[in-house]
Structures are given as structure tokens and as C-alpha cells.
CSV table of C-alpha atoms in Angstrom, one decimal:
chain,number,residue,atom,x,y,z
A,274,UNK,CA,45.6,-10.0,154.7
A,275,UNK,CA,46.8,-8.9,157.9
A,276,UNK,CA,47.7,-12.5,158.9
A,277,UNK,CA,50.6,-12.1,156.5
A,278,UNK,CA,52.1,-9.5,159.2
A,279,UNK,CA,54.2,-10.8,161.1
A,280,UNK,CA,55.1,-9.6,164.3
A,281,UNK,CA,58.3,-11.5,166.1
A,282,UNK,CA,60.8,-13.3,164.7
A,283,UNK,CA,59.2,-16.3,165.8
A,284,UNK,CA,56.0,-16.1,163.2
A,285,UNK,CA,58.8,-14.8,160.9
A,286,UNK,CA,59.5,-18.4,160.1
A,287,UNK,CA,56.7,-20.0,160.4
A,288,UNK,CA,54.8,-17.6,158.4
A,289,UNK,CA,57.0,-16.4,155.5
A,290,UNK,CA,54.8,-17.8,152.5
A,291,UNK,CA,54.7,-15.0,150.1
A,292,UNK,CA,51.8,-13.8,148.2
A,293,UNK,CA,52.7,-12.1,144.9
A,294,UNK,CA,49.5,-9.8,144.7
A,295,UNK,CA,49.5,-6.0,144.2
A,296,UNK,CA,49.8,-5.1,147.8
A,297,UNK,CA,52.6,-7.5,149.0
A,298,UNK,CA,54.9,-4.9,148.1
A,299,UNK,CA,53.1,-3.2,151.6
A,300,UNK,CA,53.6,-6.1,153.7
A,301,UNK,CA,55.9,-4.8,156.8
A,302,UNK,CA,58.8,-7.3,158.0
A,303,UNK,CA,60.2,-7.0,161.3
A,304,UNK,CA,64.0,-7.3,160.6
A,305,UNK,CA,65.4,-7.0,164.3
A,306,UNK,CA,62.4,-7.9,166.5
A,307,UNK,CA,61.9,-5.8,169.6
A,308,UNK,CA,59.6,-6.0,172.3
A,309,UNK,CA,59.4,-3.8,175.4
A,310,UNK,CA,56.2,-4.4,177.2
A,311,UNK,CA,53.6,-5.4,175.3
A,312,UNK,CA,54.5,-3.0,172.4
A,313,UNK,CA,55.9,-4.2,169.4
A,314,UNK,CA,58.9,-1.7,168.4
A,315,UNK,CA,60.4,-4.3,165.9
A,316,UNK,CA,62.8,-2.8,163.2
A,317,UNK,CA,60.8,-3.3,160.2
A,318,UNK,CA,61.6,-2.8,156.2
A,319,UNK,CA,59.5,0.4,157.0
A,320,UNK,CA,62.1,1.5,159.9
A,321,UNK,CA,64.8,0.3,157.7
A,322,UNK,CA,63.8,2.9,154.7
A,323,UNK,CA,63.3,5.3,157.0
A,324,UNK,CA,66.9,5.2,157.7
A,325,UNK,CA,67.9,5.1,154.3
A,326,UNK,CA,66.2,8.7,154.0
A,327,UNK,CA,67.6,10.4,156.7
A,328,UNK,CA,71.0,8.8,156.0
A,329,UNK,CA,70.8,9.9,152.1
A,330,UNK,CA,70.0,13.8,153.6
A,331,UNK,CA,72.5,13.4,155.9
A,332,UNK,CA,74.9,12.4,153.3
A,333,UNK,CA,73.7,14.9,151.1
A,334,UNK,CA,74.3,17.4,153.9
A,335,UNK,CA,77.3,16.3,154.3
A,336,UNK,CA,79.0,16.6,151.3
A,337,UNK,CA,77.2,20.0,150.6
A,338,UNK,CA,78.4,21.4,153.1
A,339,UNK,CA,81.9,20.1,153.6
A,340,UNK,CA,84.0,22.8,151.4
A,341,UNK,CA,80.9,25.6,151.8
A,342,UNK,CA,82.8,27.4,148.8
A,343,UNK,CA,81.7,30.8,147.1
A,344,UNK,CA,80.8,28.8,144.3
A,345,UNK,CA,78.9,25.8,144.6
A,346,UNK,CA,79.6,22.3,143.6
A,347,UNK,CA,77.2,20.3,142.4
A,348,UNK,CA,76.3,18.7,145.8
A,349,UNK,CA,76.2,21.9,147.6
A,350,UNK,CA,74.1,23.2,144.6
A,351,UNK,CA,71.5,20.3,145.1
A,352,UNK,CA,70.8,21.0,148.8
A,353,UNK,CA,71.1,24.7,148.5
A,354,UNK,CA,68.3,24.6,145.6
A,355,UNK,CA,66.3,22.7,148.0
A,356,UNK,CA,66.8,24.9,150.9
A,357,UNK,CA,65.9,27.6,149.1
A,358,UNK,CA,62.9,25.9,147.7
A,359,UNK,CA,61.5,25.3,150.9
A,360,UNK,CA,63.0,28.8,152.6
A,361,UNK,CA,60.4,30.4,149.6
A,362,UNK,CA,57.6,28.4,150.8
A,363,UNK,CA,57.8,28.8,154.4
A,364,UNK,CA,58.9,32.8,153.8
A,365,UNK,CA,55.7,33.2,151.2
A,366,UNK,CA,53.1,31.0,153.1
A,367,UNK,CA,54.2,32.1,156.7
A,368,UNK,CA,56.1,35.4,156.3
A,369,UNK,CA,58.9,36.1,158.3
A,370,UNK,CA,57.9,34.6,161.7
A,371,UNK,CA,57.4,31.5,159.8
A,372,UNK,CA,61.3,30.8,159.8
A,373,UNK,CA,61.5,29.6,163.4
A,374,UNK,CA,59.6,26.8,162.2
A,375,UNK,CA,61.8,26.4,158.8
A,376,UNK,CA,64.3,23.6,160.1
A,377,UNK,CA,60.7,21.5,160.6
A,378,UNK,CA,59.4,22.2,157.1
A,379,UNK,CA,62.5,21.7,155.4
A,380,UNK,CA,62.7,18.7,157.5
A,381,UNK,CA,59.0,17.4,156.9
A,382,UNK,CA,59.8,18.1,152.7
A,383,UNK,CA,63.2,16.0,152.7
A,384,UNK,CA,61.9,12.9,154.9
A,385,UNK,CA,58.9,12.9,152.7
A,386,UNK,CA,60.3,13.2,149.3
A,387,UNK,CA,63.3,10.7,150.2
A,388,UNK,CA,60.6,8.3,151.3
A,389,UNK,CA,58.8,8.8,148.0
A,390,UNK,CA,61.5,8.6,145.6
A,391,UNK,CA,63.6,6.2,147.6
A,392,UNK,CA,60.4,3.6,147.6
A,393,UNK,CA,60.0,4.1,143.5
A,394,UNK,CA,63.4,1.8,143.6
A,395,UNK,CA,62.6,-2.0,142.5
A,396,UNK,CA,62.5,-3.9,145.8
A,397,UNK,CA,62.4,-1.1,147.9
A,398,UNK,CA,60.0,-0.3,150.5
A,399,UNK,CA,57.1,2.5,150.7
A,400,UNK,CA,57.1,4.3,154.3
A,401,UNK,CA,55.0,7.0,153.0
A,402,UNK,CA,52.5,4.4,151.7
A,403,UNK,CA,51.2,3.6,155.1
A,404,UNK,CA,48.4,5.3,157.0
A,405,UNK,CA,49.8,5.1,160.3
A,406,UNK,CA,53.4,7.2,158.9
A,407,UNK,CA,51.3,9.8,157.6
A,408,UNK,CA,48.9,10.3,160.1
A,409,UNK,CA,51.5,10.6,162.6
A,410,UNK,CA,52.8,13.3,160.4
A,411,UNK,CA,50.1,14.5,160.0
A,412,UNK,CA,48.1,14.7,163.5
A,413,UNK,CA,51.9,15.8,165.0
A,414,UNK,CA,51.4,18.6,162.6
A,415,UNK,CA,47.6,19.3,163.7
A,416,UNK,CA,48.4,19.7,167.2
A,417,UNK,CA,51.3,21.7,166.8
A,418,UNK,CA,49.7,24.2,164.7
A,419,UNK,CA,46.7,24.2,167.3
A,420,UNK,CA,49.4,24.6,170.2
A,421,UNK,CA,51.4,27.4,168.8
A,422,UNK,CA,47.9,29.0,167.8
A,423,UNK,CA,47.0,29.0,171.2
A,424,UNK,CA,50.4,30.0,173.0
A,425,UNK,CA,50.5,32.9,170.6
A,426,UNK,CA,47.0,34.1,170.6
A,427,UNK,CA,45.3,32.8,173.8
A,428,UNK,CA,41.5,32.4,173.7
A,429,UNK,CA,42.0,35.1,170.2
A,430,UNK,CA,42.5,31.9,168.2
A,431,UNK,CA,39.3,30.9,168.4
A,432,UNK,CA,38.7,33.6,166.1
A,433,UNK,CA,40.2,31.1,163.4
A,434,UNK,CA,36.7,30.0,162.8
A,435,UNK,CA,35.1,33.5,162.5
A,436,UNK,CA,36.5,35.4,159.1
A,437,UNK,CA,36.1,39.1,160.2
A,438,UNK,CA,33.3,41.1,159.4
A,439,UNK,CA,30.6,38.6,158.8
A,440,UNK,CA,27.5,39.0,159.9
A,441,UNK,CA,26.3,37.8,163.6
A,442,UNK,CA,23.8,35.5,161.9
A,443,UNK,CA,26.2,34.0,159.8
A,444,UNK,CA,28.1,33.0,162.5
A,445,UNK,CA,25.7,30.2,163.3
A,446,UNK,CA,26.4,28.8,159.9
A,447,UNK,CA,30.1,29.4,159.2
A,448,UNK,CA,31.5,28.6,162.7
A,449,UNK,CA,30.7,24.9,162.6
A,450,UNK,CA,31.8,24.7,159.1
A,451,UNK,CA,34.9,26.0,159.5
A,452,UNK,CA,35.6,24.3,163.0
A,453,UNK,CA,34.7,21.0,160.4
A,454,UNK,CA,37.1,22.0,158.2
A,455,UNK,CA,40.0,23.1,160.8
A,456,UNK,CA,39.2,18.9,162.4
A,457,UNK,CA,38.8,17.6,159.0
A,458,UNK,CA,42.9,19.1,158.4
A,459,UNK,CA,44.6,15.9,160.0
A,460,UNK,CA,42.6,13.2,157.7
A,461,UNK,CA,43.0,15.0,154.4
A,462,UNK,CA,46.5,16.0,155.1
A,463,UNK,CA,47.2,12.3,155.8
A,464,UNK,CA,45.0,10.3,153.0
A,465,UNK,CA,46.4,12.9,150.5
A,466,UNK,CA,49.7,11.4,150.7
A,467,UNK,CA,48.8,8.0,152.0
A,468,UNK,CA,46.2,7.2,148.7
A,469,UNK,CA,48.8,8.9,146.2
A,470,UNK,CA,51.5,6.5,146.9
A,471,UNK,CA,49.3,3.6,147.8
A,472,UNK,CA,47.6,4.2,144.4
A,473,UNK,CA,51.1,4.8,142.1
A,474,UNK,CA,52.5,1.9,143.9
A,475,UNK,CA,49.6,-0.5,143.2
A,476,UNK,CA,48.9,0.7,139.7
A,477,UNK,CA,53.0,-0.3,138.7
A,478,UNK,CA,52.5,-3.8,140.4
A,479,UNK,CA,49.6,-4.2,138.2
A,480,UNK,CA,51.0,-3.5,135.2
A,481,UNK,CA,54.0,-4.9,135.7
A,482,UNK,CA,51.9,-7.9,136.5
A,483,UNK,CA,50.6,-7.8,132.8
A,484,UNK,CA,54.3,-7.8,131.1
A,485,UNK,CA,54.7,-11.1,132.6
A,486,UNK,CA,50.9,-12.3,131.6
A,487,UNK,CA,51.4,-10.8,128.0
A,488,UNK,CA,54.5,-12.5,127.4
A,489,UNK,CA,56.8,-11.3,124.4
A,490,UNK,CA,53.9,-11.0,122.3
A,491,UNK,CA,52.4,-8.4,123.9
A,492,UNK,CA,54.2,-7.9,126.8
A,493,UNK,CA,55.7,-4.9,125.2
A,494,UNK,CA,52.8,-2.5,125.4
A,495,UNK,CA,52.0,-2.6,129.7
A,496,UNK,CA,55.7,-2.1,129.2
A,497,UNK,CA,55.5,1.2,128.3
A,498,UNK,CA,52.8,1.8,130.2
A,499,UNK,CA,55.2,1.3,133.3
A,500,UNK,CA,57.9,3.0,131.9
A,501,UNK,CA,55.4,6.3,131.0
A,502,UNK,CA,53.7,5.6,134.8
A,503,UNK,CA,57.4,5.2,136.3
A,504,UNK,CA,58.0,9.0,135.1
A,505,UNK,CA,54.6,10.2,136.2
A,506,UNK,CA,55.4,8.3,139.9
A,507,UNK,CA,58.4,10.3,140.0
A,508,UNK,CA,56.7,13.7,139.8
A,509,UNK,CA,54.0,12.4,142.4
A,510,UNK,CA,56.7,11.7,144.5
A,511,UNK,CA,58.4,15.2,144.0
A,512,UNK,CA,54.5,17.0,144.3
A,513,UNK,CA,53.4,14.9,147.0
A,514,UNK,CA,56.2,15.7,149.1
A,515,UNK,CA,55.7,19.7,148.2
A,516,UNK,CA,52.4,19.3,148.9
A,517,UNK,CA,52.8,18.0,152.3
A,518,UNK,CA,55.2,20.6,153.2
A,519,UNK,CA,53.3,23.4,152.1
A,520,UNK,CA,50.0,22.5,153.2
A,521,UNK,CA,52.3,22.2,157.0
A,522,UNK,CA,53.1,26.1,156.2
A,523,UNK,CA,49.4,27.2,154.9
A,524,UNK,CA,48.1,25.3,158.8
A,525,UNK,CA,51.1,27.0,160.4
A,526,UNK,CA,50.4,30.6,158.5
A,527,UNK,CA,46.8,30.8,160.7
A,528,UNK,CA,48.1,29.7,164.0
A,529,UNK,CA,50.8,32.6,163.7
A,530,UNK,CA,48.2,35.0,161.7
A,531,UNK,CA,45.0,33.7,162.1
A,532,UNK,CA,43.3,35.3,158.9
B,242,UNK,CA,45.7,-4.4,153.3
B,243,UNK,CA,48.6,-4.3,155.6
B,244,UNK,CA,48.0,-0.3,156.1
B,245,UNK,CA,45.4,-1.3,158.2
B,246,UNK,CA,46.7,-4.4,160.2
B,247,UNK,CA,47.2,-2.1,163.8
B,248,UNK,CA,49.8,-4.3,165.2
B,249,UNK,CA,52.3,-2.7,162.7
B,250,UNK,CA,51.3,1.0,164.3
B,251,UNK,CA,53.2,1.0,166.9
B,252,UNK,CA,56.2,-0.3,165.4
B,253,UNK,CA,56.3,2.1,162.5
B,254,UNK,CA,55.2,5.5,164.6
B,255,UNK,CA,58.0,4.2,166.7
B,256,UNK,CA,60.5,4.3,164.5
B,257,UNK,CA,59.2,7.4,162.4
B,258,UNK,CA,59.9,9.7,165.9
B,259,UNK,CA,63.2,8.1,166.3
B,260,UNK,CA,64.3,9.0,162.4
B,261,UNK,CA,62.2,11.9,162.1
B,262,UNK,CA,63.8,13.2,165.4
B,263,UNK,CA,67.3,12.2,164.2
B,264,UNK,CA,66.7,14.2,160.9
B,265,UNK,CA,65.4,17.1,162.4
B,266,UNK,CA,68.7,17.7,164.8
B,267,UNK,CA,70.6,17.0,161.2
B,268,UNK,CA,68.6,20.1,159.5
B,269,UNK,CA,68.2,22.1,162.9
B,270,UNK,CA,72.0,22.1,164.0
B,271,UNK,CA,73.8,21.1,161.1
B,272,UNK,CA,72.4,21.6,157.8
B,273,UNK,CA,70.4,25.2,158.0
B,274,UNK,CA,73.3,27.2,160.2
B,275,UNK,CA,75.4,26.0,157.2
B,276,UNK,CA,73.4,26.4,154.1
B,277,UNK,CA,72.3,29.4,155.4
B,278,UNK,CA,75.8,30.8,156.3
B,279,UNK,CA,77.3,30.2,152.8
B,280,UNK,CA,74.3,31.8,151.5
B,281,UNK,CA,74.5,34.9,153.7
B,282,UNK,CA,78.0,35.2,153.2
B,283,UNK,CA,77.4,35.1,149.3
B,284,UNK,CA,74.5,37.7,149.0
B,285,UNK,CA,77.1,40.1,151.2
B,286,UNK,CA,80.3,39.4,148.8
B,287,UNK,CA,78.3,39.6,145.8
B,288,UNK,CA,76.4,42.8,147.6
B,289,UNK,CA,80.3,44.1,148.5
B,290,UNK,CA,80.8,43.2,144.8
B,291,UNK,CA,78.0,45.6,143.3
B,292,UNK,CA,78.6,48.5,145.8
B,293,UNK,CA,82.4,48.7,145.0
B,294,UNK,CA,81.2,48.2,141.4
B,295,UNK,CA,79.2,51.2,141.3
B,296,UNK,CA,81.5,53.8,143.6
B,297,UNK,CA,84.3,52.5,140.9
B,298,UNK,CA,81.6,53.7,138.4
B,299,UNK,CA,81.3,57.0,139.7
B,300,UNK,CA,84.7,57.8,140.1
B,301,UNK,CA,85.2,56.9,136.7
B,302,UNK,CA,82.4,58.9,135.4
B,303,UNK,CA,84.0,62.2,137.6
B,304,UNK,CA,87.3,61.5,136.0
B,305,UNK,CA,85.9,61.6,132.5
B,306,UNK,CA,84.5,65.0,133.8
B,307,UNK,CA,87.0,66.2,135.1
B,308,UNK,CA,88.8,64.7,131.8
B,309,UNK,CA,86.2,66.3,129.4
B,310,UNK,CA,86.6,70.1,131.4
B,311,UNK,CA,90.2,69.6,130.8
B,312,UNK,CA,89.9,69.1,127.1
B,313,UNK,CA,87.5,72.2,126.6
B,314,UNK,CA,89.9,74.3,128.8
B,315,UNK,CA,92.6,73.0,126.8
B,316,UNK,CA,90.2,73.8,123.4
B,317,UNK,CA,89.6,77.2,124.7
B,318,UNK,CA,93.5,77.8,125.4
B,319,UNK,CA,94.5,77.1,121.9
B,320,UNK,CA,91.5,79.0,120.3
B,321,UNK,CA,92.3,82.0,122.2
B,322,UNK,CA,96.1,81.1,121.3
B,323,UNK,CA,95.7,80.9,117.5
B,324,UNK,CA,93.4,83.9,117.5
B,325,UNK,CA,96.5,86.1,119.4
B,326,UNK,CA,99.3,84.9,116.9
B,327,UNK,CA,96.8,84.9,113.7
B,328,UNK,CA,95.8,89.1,114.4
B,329,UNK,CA,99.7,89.8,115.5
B,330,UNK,CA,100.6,88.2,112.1
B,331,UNK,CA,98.3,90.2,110.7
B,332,UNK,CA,99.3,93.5,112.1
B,333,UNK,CA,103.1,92.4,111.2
B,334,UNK,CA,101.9,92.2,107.5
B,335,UNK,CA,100.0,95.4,107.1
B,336,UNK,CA,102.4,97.4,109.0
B,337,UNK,CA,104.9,95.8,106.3
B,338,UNK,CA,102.9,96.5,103.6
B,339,UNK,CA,102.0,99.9,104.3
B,340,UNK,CA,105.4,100.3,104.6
B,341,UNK,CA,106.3,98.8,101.4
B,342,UNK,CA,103.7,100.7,99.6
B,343,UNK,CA,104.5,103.8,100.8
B,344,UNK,CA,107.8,103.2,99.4
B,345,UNK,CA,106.8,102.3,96.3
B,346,UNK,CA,104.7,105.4,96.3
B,347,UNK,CA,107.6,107.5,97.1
B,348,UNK,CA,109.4,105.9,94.2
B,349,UNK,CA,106.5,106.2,91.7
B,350,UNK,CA,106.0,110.0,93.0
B,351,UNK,CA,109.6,110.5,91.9
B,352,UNK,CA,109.6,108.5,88.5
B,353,UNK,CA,106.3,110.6,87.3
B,354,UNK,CA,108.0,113.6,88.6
B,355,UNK,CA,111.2,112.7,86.1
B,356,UNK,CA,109.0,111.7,83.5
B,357,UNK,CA,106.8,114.8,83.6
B,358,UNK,CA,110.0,116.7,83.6
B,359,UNK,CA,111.6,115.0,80.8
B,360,UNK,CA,108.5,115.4,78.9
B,361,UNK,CA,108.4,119.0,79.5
B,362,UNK,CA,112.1,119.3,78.7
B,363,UNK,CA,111.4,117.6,75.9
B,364,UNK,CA,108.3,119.6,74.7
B,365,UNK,CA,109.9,122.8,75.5
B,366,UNK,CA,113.1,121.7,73.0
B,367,UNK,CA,110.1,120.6,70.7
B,368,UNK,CA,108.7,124.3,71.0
B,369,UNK,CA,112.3,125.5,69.6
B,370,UNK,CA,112.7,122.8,67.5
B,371,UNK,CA,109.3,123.8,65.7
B,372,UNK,CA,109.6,127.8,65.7
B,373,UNK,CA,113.0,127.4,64.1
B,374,UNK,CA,111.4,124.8,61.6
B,375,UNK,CA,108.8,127.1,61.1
B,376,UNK,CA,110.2,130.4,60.9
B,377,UNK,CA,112.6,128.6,58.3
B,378,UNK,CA,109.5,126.8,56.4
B,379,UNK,CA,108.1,130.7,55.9
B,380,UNK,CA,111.3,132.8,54.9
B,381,UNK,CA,112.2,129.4,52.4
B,382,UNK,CA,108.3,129.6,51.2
B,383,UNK,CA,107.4,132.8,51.4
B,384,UNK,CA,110.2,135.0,51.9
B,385,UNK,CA,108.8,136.2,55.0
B,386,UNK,CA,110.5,136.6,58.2
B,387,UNK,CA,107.7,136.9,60.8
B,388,UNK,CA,108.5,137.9,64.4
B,389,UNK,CA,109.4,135.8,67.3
B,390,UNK,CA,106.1,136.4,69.1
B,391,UNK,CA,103.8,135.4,66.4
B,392,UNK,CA,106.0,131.9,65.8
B,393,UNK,CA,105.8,131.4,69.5
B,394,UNK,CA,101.8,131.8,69.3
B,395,UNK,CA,101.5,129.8,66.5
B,396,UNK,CA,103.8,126.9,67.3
B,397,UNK,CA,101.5,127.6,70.6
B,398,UNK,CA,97.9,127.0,68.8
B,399,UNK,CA,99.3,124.3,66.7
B,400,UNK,CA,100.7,122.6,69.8
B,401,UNK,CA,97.3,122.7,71.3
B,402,UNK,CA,95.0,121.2,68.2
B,403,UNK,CA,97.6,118.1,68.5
B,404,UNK,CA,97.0,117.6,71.9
């Protein structure tokens, strides 16, 4: 399958045969090719969504905050409910020294959820769907949360991996384990949000597939199915996206507390 | 899978920093000083709000106090009032009905006094009256003619069985 990628403009033409399976909808396009070296920096249908996110919070932003009146509009409404949302989350998970790193949560939540819900649109394009987005996200977040452990605590952080007041012999057990589970962070963080939209996107291809196969006859009940699964992809989208974020805050709550 | 086709990689963790990055100086400089401003300045009106709420509160409740101290002053006043007049009044109208009676007494005193002595006048003309009668009843009956003392005793005796 990767053959159907396409990296210059060049293969674009040559190479534009489509393939109407369940994962074409993940196929990346270079729209503006771009080479500097030997790295491909191409604007893709992946970049291109990725703009439409940030543009839609700007915008939302935007108008929000344009009048800033005593009593809020319905825009400002929207992204005040969402600041507060995520202010909650980084003030419960992280306490009050978490708020230095709010403007990156809130950040992190809005980028993910507008890349969720922006890539449930018919023709649209997935960003979050893709390994390599998340596990940037992810590892960015992994080595952050390792740095700041470090520049706060020193050698302390190390710690991390030793609950206080276990037993000496435990140590020999619980220290590996939980050094597994403090390296295992990146990959779970990543696949979470990777296989949720991978799998919600493939599963409406599917059975959208069958309306067409069914016909009239039958067409009517995968139908449904898609509507009911359309509703469901929506709140994945939504939880996925809080999810992320707060998992980022749980990471960020034992670099700045340790236990 | 194209997820796993690494010549997209580079491409798409390219362009996630760039928007990512872009976003982040939206929220850092933009979005949270704002959002976060309008919110502040909301919990402080609405905490301005509450505070002058409840020192309006208390100055109302000290000037239904002060409102309710008046009234039982007030209450007090009148009572203390109407208790003055009501035993003057009083003392008015016995003083003017002593006086009254004792002028009625007076007068009463004096009426008995003229009765008593028109009843006496009028029992001692009886006393006359009834000796004559009598001492003419015996000489007509029985030729007697007794003496004045013994019709003065008799009229006397009879006088007395009557009574």
C-alpha cells in the first residue's frame, strides 16, 4: 500500500489511480511539494487539515474575544466553557504550579479535538489518524515531562520509580516495573489516540461500503448503522481529545510532584 | 497502511511543529491573557456585586433596628401617656363626685331634717287634736271631765300601742 504515497508532484501524476478500500481515506497527498535536502516537507492533505484546526481556534478565538463583554455571547461562551474545561483539568491533575504549563494543555486539547471532529467531515482528512502525528505528540510530551522532572528535582526524580515507604527488597521488583511503565508512557499515549481514530474511521468506510452493496433493498439498515456510529465517532472524537490532554497533565503532575 | 509508509513522517511531523507552534502563540499570547482577563474581571464584579449586596443588607437590617427601638419607644410613650390622662380623668371625676354627693347629702340632711320636723309638728298638733277629742268623747259619754294630765298620759300610751 505504501506505493500509493506519493511523494513529489512528479509521481503525483503518474501515480494518481485510486483505490476505494477502507484505508484510502489515509492516503497522504502532497498538495504543494517541497523538498529541502533530501527531506520531503511537502504540504500534504494532512498539513492542510492541520491548518484548518488551528485556523477554526483561531477564529473561534477571535470572535470570542473580540467584544470580551460581562456577559457572554455565544462565541465567547464556547471558548470560555472550554477554557475552563481544560483550566479544571490542569488545576485538579497538576494543582496550581500546573498552570504555567496551561496554554500547552489547552493547546494540545483544541488541536486534538479540531483534528478529530474536523476529520469526521465527509471528504475530510484524519491528522490524528496517523502514527507519526501522535507520536510526535506524544514523545514531545514524554521528554518534556522528563526535562521539567529533572530541572525541578535534579537526581530526586529518580525517585519517580520508588513509591515511598516500600520495603528495600521490593525495590528490586517495583523499580523496573515502574521504570517500564514510565518508557512504556510515549507508545500508549500515542496508539491510544492513533487506533481510536484509525479504528472509527475504518469501521464508517466499511459500512458505508455496505449501503452501496445492499442497495435500496437493504441498504437502509448499515445506514443506520453509520448514522448511530457517526454519533458514537463524535464522542470519541470529544473523549479522545480529553483523554490526550489529561493523560499530558496526569505525566506532567509527577515531574512537578513526583508522588 | 499509509500510517506506516515513513516517507510521509517527515512531511507530516514537519508540518505538525509549524501548526502546533502557530497555535500555541495563538493560545499563549492571545487567547488565555484574554479569556482569562474577562473571567477575572467577572468573578471581581460579581464578587464587588455580593460584598456591596450584603453591607446594603446589614444596613438595612440596622435600620429596621433602629426602626423597631423606635416603635417600642414610641409604644412605651403612649402607654405611659394614656395611663397619665386615664388616672387624671379619674381623679377629676371622683373629686366631682364627691363633691356632688356631698351636696346631695347636704340637701338630703336638710329635707329629713324638714320632714322630721313637719312630722313632729304634725304629731304634736295630733297630740292636741286627740286630747281635745278625747276629753270631749268622755264628758259627751260619760259626763266626766278628767284632768289635763291624765289625757296627756293617755293620748301618750295610746300614741305608743299605734306606733
Amino acid at each position: 500500500m505504501a506505493e500509493e504515497h506519493i511523494a513529489t508532484g512528479a509521481e503525483h501524476g503518474e501515480a494518481a489511480h485510486e483505490q476505494h478500500g477502507p484505508m484510502e481515506q489515509f492516503t497522504i497527498k502532497p498538495l504543494i511539494p517541497i523538498q529541502v535536502g533530501r527531506l520531503d516537507l511537502s504540504y500534504t492533505n494532512s498539513a492542510l487539515f492541520m491548518t484548518f484546526a488551528i485556523a477554526l481556534s483561531a477564529l473561534l478565538f477571535w470572535g470570542a474575544t473580540r467584544a470580551r463583554t460581562m456577559v457572554p455571547g455565544r462565541l465567547q461562551s464556547t471558548a470560555e466553557l472550554l477554557y475552563s474545561f481544560v483550566q479544571d483539568m490542569v488545576v485538579s491533575n497538576t494543582g496550581k504550579e500546573g498552570m504555567k504549563y496551561f496554554p500547552f494543555i489547552f493547546t494540545l486539547f483544541l488541536f486534538i479535538l479540531f483534528g478529530n471532529i474536523l476529520g469526521l467531515m465527509p471528504y475530510a482528512f484524519t491528522f490524528t489518524s496517523h502514527i507519526a502525528v501522535t507520536a510526535a505528540l506524544a514523545f514531545f510530551i514524554f521528554f518534556a515531562v522528563t526535562i521539567i522532572g529533572f530541572a525541578r528535582h535534579g537526581l530526586h526524580f529518580f525517585s519517580l520509580f520508588l513509591p515511598p515507604g516500600t520495603p528495600l527488597w521490593m525495590a528490586f521488583i517495583l523499580v523496573p516495573l515502574e521504570v517500564f511503565s514510565y518508557l512504556i508512557r510515549p507508545f500508549s499515549l500515542s496508539l491510544r489516540l492513533f487506533a481510536n481514530m484509525l479504528a472509527g474511521h475504518v469501521l464508517l468506510k466499511v459500512l458505508a461500503g455496505f449501503v452501496i452493496a445492499l442497495g435500496f433493498a437493504f441498504g437502509w439498515v448499515p445506514f443506520l448503522a453509520v448514522f448511530g456510529v457517526t454519533f458514537l465517532e463524535i464522542m470519541v472524537a470529544f473523549i479522545q481529545a480529553y483523554v490526550f490532554a489529561l493523560l499530558a497533565c496526569i505525566y506532567l503532575n509527577d515531574a512537578i510532584h513526583l508522588h | 497502511m499509509p500510517q506506516f509508509d515513513p516517507s510521509t513522517f517527515s512531511s507530516q511531523i514537519f508540518w505538525l511543529v509549524v501548526t502546533f507552534a502557530l497555535l500555541y502563540w495563538v493560545v499563549a499570547k492571545i487567547a488565555v491573557p484574554r479569556i482569562g482577563e474577562v473571567l477575572d474581571q467577572r468573578a471581581r464584579v460579581i464578587q464587588e456585586d455580593l460584598d456591596r449586596a450584603l453591607a446594603l443588607k446589614g444596613e438595612t437590617d440596622q435600620a429596621v433596628q433602629a426602626y423597631e427601638k423606635a416603635m417600642a419607644a414610641a409604644r412605651d410613650q403612649a402607654g405611659d401617656h394614656m395611663r397619665a390622662v386615664t388616672s387624671e380623668a379619674k381623679a377629676t371625676a371622683d373629686a366631682r363626685t364627691a363633691e356632688l354627693s356631698a351636696v346631695v347629702g347636704k340637701q338630703v340632711a336638710e329635707a329629713e331634717a324638714r320632714i322630721a320636723k313637719a312630722k313632729e309638728d304634725a304629731l304634736a298638733s295630733l297630740r292636741g287634736i286627740a286630747a281635745d277629742t278625747a276629753k270631749d268623747v268622755v264628758a259627751k259619754l260619760a259626763g266626766l271631765s278628767p284632768s289635763q294630765a291624765d289625757l296627756d298620759a293617755a293620748v301618750t300610751a295610746a300614741l305608743k300601742e299605734t306606733k
